[in-house]
Coordinates of C-alpha atoms and ligand atoms in Angstrom, one line a residue:
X1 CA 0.6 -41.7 -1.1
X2 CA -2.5 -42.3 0.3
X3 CA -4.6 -39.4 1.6
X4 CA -4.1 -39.5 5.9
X5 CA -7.2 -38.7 7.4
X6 CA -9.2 -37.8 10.6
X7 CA -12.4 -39.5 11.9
X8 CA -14.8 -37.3 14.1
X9 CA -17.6 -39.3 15.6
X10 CA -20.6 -37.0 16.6
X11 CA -21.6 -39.0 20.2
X12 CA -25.3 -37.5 20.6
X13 CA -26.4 -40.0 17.2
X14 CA -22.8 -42.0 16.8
X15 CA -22.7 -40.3 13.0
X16 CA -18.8 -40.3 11.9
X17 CA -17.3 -38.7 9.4
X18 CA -13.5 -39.4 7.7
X19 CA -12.1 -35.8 7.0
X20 CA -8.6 -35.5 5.1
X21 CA -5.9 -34.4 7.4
X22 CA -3.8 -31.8 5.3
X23 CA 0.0 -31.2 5.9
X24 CA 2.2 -28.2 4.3
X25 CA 6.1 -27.4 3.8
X26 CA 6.1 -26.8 7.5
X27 CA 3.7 -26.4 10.4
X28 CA 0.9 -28.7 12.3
X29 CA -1.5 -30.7 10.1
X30 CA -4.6 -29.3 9.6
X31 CA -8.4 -31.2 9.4
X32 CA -10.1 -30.1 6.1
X33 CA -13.2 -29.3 7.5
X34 CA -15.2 -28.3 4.2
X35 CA -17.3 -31.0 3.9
X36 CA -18.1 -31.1 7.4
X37 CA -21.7 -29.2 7.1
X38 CA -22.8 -30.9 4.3
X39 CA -21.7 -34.8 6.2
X40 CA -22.6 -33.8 9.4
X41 CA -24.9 -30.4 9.6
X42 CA -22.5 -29.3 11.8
X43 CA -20.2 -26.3 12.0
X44 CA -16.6 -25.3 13.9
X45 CA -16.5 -22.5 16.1
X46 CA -13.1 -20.9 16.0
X47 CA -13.6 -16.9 17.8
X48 CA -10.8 -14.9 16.2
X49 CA -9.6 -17.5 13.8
X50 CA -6.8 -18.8 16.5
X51 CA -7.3 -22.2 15.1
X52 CA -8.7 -22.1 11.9
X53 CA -6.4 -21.7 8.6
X54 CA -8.1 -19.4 5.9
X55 CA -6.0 -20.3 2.9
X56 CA -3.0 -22.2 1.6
X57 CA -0.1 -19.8 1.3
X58 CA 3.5 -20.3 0.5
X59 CA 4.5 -16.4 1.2
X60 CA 5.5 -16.2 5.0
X61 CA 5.8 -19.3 7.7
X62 CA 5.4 -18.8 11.5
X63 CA 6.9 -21.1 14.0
X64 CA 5.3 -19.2 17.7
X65 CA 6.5 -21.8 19.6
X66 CA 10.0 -21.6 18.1
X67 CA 10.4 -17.9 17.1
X68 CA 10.8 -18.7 13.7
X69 CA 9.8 -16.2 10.6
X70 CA 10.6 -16.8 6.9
X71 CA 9.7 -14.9 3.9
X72 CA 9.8 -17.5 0.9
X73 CA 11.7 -19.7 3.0
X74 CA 14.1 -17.3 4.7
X75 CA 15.1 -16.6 7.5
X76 CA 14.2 -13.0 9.0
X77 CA 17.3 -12.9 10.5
X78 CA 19.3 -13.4 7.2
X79 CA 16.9 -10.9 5.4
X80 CA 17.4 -8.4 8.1
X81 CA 21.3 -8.6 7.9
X82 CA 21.5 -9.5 4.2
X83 CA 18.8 -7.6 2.3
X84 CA 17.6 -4.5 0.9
X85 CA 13.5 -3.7 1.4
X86 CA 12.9 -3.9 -2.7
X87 CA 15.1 -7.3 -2.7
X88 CA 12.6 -8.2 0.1
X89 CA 9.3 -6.7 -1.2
X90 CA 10.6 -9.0 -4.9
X91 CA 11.3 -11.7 -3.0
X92 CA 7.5 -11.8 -1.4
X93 CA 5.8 -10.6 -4.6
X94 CA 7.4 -13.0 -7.3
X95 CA 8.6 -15.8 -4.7
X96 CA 12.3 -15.8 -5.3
X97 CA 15.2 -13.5 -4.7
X98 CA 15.8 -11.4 -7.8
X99 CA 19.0 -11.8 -10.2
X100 CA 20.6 -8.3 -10.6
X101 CA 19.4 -7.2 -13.7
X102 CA 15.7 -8.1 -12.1
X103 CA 16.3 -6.0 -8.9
X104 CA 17.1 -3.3 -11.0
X105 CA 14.0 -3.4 -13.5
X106 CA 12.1 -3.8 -10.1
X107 CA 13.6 -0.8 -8.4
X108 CA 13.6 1.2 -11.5
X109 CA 9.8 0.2 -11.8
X110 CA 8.9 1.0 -8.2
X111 CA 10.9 4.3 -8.6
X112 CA 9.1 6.0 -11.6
X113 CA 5.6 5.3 -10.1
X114 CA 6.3 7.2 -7.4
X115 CA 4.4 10.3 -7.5
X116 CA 0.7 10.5 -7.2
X117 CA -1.2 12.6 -9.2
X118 CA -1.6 16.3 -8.6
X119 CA -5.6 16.3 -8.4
X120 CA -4.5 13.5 -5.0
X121 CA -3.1 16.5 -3.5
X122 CA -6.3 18.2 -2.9
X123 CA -7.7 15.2 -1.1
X124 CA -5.0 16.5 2.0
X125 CA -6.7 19.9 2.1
X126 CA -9.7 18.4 2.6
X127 CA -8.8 17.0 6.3
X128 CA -8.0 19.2 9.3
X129 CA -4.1 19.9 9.8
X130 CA -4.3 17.6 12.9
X131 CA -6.3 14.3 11.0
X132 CA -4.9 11.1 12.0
X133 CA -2.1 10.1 9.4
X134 CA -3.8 6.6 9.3
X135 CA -7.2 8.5 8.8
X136 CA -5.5 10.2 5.8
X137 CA -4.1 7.1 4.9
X138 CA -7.3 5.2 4.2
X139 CA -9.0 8.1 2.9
X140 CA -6.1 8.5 -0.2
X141 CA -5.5 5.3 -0.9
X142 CA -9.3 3.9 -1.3
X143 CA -9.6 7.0 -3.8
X144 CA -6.8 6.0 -5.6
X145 CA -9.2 3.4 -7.6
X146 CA -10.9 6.3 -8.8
X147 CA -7.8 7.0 -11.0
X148 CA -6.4 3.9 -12.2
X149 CA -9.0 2.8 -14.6
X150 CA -6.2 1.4 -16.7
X151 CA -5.6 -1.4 -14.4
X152 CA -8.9 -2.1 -12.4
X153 CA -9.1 -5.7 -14.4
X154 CA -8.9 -8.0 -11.3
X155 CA -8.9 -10.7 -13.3
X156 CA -6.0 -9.7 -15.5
X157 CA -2.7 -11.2 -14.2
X158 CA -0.8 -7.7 -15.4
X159 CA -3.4 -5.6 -13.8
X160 CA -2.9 -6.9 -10.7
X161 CA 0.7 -6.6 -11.1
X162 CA 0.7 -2.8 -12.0
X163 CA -1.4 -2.1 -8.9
X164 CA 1.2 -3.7 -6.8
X165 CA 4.0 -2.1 -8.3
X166 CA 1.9 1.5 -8.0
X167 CA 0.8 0.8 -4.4
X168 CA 4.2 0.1 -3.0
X169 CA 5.7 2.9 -4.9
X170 CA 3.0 5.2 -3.4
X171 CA 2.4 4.5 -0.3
X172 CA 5.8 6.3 0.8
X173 CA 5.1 9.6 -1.1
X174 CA 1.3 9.4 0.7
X175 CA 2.3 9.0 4.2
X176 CA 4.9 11.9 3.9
X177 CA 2.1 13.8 2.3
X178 CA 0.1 13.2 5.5
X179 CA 3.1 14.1 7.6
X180 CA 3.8 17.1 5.8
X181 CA -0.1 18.2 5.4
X182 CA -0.1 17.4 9.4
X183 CA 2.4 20.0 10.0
X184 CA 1.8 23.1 7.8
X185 CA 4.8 22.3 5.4
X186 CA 4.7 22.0 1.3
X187 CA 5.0 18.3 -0.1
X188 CA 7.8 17.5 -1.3
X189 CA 8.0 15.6 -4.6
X190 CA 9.6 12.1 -4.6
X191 CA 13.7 12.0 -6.2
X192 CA 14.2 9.5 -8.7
X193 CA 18.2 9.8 -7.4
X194 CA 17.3 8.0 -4.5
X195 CA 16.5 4.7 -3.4
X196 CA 13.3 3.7 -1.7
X197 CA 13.9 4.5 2.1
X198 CA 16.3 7.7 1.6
X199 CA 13.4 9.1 -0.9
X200 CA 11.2 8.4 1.5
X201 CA 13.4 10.4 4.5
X202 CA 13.8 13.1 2.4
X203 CA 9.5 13.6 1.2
X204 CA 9.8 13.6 5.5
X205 CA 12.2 16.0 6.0
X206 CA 13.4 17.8 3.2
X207 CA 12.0 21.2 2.7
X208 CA 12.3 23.8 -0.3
X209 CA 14.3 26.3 1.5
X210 CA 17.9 24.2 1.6
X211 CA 19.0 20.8 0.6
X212 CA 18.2 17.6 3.5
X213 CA 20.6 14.4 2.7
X214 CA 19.0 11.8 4.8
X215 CA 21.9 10.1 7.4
X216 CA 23.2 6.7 6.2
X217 CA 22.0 5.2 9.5
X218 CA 18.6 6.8 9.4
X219 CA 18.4 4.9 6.1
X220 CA 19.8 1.9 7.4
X221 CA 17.4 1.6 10.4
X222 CA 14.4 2.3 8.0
X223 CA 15.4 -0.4 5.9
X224 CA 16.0 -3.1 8.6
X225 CA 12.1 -1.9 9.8
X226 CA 10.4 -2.0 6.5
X227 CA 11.8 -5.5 5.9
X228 CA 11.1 -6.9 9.7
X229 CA 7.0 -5.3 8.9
X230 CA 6.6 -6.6 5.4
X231 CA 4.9 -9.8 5.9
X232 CA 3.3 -11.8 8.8
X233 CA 1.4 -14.5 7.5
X234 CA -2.6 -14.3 7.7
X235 CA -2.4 -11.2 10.8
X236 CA -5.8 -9.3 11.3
X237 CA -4.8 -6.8 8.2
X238 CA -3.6 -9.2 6.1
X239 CA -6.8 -11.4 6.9
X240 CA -8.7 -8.2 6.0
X241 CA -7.0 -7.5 2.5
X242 CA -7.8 -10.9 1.7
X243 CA -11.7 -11.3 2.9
X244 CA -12.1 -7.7 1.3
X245 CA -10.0 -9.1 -2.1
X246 CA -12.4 -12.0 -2.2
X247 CA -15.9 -10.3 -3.0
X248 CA -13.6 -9.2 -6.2
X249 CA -13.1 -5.9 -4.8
X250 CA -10.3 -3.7 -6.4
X251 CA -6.6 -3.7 -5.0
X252 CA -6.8 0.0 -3.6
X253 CA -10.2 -0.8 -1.5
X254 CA -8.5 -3.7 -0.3
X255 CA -5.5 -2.0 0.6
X256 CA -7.4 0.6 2.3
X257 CA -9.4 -1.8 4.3
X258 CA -5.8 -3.3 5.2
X259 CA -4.5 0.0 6.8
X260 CA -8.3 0.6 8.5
X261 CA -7.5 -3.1 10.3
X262 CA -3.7 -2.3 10.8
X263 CA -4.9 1.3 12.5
X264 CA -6.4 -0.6 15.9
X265 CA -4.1 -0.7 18.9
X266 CA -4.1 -4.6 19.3
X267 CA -2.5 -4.6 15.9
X268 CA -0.2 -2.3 14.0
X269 CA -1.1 0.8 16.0
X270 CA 0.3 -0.7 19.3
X271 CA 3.8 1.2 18.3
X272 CA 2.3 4.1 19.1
X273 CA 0.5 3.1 22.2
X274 CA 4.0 1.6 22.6
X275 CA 5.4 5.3 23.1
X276 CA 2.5 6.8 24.5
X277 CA 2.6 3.8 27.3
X278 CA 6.2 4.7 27.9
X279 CA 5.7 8.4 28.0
X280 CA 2.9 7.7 30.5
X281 CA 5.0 5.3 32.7
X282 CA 7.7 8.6 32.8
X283 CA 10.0 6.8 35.2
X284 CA 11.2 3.4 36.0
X285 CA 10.5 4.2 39.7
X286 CA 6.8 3.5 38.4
X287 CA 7.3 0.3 36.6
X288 CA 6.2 -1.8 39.1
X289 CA 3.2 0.3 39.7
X290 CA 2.0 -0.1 35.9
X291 CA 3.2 -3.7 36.0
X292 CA 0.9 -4.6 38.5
X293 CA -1.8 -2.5 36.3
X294 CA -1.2 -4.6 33.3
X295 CA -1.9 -7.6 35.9
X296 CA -5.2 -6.3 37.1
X297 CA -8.5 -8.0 35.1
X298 CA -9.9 -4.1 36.6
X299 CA -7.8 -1.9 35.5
X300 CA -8.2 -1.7 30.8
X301 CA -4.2 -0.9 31.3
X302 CA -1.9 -3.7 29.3
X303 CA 2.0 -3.4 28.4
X304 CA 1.4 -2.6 25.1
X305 CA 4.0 -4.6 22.3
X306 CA 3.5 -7.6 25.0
X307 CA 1.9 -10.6 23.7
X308 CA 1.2 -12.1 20.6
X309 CA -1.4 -14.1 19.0
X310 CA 1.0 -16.4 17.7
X311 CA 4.6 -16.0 18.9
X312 CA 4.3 -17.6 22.6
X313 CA 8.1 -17.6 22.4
X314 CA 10.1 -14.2 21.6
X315 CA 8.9 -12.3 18.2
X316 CA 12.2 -12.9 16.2
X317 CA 11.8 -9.3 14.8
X318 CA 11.6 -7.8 18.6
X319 CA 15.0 -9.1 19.3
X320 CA 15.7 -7.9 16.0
X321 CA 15.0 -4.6 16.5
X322 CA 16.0 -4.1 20.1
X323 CA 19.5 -5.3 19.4
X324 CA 20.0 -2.3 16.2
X325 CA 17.9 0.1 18.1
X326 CA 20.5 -0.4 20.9
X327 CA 23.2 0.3 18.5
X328 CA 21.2 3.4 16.7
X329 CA 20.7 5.4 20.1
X330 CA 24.1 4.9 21.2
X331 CA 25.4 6.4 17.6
X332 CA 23.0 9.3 17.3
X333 CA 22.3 10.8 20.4
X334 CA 24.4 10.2 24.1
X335 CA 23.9 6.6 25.2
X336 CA 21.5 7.7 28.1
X337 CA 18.1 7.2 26.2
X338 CA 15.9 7.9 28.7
X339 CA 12.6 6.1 26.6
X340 CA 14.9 3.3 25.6
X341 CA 16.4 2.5 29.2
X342 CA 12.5 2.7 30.5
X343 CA 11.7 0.1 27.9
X344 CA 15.0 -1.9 28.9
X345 CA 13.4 -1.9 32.6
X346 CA 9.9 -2.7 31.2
X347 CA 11.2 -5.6 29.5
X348 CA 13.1 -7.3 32.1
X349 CA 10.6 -6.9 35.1
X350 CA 8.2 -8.5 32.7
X351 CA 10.2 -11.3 31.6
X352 CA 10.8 -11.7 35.1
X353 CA 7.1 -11.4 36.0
X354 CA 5.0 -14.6 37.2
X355 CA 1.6 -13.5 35.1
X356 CA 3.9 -13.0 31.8
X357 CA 6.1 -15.8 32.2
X358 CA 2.8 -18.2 32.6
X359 CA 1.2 -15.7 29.7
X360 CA 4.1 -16.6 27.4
X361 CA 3.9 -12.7 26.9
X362 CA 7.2 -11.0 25.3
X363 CA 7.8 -8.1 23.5
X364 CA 6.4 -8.2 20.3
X365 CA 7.4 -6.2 17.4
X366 CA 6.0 -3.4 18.1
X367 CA 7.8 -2.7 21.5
X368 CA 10.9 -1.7 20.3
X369 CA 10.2 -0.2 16.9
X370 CA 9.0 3.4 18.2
X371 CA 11.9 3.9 19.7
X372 CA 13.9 4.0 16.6
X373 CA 11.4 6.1 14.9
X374 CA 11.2 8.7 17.9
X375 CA 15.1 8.7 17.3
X376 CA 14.9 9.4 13.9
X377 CA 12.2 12.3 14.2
X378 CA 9.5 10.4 13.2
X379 CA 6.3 11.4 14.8
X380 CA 4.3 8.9 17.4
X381 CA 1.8 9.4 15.1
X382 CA 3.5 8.4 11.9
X383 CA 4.5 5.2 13.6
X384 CA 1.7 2.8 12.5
X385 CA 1.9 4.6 9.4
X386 CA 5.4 3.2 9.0
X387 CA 4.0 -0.3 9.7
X388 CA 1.5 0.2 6.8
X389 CA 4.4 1.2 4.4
X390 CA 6.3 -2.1 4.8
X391 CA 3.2 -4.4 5.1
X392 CA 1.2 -3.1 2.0
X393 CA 4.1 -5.1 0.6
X394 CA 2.5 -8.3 2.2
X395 CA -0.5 -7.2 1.7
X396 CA 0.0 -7.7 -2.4
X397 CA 1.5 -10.3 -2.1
X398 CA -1.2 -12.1 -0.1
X399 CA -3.7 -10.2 -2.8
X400 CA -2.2 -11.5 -5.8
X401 CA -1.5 -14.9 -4.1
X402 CA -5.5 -15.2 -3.7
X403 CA -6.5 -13.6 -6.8
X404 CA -4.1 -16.7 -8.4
X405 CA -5.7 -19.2 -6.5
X406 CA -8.5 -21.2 -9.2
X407 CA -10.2 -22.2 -5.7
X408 CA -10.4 -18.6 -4.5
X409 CA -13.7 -17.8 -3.4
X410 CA -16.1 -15.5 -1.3
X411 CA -15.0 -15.4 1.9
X412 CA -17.9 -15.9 4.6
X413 CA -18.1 -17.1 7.9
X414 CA -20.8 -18.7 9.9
X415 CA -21.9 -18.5 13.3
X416 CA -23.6 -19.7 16.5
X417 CA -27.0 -17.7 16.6
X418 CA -28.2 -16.5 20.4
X419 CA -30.7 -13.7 19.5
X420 CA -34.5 -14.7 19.7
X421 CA -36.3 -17.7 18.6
X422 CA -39.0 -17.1 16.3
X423 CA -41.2 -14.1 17.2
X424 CA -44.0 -12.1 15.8
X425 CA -44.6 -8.7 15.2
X426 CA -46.4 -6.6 18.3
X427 CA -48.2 -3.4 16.2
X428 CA -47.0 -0.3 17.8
X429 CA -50.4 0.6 20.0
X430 CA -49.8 -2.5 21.7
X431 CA -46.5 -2.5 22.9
Ligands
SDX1 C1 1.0 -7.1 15.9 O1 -0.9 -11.3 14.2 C2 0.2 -10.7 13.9 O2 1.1 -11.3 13.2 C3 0.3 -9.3 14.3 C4 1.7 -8.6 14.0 C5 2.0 -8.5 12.6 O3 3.2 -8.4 12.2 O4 1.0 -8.4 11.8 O5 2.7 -9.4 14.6 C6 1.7 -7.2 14.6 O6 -0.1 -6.8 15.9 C7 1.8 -7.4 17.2 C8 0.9 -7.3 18.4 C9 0.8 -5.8 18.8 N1 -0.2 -5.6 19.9 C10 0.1 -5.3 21.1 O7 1.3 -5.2 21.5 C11 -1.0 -5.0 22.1 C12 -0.8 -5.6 23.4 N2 -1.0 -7.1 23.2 C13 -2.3 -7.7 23.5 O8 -3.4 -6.8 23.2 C14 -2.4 -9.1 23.1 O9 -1.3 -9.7 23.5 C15 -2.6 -9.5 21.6 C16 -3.8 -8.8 21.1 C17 -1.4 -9.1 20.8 C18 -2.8 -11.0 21.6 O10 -4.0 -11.3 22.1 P1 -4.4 -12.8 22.4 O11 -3.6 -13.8 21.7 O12 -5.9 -12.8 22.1 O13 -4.0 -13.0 23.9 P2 -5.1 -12.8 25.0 O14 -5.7 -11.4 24.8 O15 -6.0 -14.0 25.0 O16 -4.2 -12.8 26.3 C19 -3.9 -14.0 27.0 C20 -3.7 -13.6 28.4 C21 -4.9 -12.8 29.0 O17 -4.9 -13.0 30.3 P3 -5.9 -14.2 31.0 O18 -7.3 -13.9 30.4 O19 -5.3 -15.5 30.4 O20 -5.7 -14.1 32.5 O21 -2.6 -12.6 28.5 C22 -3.1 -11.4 28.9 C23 -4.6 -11.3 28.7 O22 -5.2 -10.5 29.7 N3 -2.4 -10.4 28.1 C24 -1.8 -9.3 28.6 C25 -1.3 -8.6 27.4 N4 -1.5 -9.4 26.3 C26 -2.2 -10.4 26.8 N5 -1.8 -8.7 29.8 C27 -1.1 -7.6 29.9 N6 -0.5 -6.9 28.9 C28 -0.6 -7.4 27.6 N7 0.0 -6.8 26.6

């Protein structure tokens, strides 16, 4: 088939240039632009990337326009119903749903590198009893390097696959850590009778003084989250992992450079700004006071979980999430929620709203999510936390996906320079 391509014609000096036009599975086509400096001496200029694809990837496809997510090909909606959070983190990692007897090796795998090492455990007593989680977070898991000498071999295939199968294992028994270091309360060792979310409820909640059996629900709605956060294509933190994977740095850095980027409120932290915007609202007698806030170019003030870079139609996993966390609040505490009938109210004055309408702005992932978490005891605090659990799996799989690539390269953007033409230096008596 012959290659389709794109002509660009530079109208100052008439100079064109053909550029192949590129088309995956699914999706627009895109211009390859890479020979465009060295035909033209020109560059793009892309703020923020909104345009501009990074990499070929064949882990997770968007559709904004349409609302669609799939992992590998499926749909988030039949994960979400169908699937366990291992089946998903497999399915994203290796690039098919795993037989039985492969689910089981992986589980079994992901379950016996669960603890950390004992010396990690000092690492909490270095930070005050009221660090961030998150700032915990990226503290441990960068040091983590510093004890897997074994498998710090970028370049070897099995390397990078035994840091994937120790940082998904790990990042549960770490962010309990951080939740139990946060308030006052011994660690509790990870249970190789459990599976991956009840282990991780009990490290939360389990103490030494009587046994905790984490709810079948609780479990349930933990699962459902961790697979709706594993993946989202080439996000801020995933974008992160991979720029910070490309100078050849090891996986735990990158991982840790993932969670820094996941931390900010315009990204993974917004579930907590989520709750803390609700808990500042207080009443639906003020919506219309902060939605006319959030409309206001003055006033820093913005619904947080509105909006999304790429979804301009609803975020699949909001209406996900707000359908189960629905069902959750009615079965565990009385139907009255009064957070979750705040953010019922939020939602449909701003679906109703001019400025969000025109905005395309919905509720993202994020709105609904800290809802479910406040329900189950989780902390505002541990909710990004949460997010950076489920995505590390995406993370990986991004990693190992670029690490595979024989293309893969040094990531390293350009720009359009506004500082001062050339100047000399003015010796200090004279200036
Ligand atoms: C996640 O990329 C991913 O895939 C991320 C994520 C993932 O799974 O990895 O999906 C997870 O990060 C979800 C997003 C969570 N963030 C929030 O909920 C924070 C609140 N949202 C906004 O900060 C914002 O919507 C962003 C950052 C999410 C998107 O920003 P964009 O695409 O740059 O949109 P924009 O800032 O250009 O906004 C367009 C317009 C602007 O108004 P105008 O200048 O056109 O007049 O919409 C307005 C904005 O002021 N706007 C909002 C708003 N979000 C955008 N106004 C009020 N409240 C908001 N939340």
């Amino acid at each position: 088939m012959t290659e389709k391509t794109i002509t660009l014609t530079n109208n100052s000096n008439g100079q064109s240039v053909e550029l192949p036009l590129l088309k995956g599975t699914a999706g627009p086509e895109v211009m390859d632009i890479t020979s465009l400096y060295s035909k033209m001496g020109i560059f793009t200029f892309d703020p923020g990337f909104v345009a501009t694809g990074s990499c070929r990837s064949a882990i997770t496809y968007i559709d904004g326009n349409a609302g669609k997510l799939w992992y590998r090909g499926y749909p988030i909606e039949q994960l979400a119903e169908k699937a366990d959070f291992l089946e998903v983190a497999y399915l994203l990692l290796y690039g098919e749903l795993p037989s039985k007897d492969q689910l089981g090796e992986f589980e079994h795998i992901i379950r016996y590198h669960s603890m950390i090492k004992e010396t990690v455990k000092s690492f909490f007593d270095g930070f005050h009893f009221n660090a961030h989680p998150m700032a915990v977070m990226v503290g441990v898991v960068g040091s983590l390097s510093a004890f897997y000498h074994d498998s710090l071999d970028i370049h070897n295939p099995r390397h990078r696959e035994i840091s994937a199968h120790r940082l998904i294992a790990k990042m549960p028994t770490i962010a309990a850590a951080s939740y139990k270091h946060n308030i006052g309360e011994p660690f509790i060792y990870p249970r190789n009778d459990l599976d991956y979310c009840a282990n991780f409820l009990h490290m939360m909640f389990a103490t030494p003084c009587e046994e905790y059996v984490p709810s079948k629900l609780a479990v349930k709605a933990i699962n459902l989250l961790f697979i709706l956060h594993a993946d989202h294509e080439q996000n801020a933190s995933t974008s992160t992992v991979r720029l910070s994977g490309s100078s050849q740095a090891n996986p735990f850095a990158c991982i840790a450079s993932g969670i820094a980027s996941l931390w900010g409120p315009a990204h993974g932290g917004a579930n907590e700004a989520v709750l803390d915007m609700l808990t500042q609202i207080g009443d639906v007698s003020k919506v219309d006071e902060y939605l006319a806030r959030a409309k206001d170019k003055n006033d820093p003030f913005r619904l947080m979980g509105f909006g999304h870079r790429v979804y301009k139609n609803h975020d699949p996993r909001a209406t996900i999430i707000r359908k189960v966390c629905h069902e959750i609040l009615e079965s565990m505490t009385d139907s009255n929620n009064p957070m979750f009938e705040l953010a019922l109210r939020l939602e449909q004055v701003a679906l109703e709203d001019e400025y969000f309408v025109e905005r395309k702005l919905y509720p993202n992932v994020d709105f609904y999510s800290g809802i479910i978490y406040r329900a189950l005891n989780i902390p505002t605090s541990m909710f990004t936390v949460m997010f950076a659990i489920a995505r590390t799996v995406g993370w990986m799989a991004h990693w190992m996906e670029m690490m595979d690539d024989p293309q893969q390269r040094i990531g390293r953007p350009r720009q359009i320079y506004t500082g001062y033409d050339k100047r000399d230096y003015v010796p200090l008596d004279e200036r």
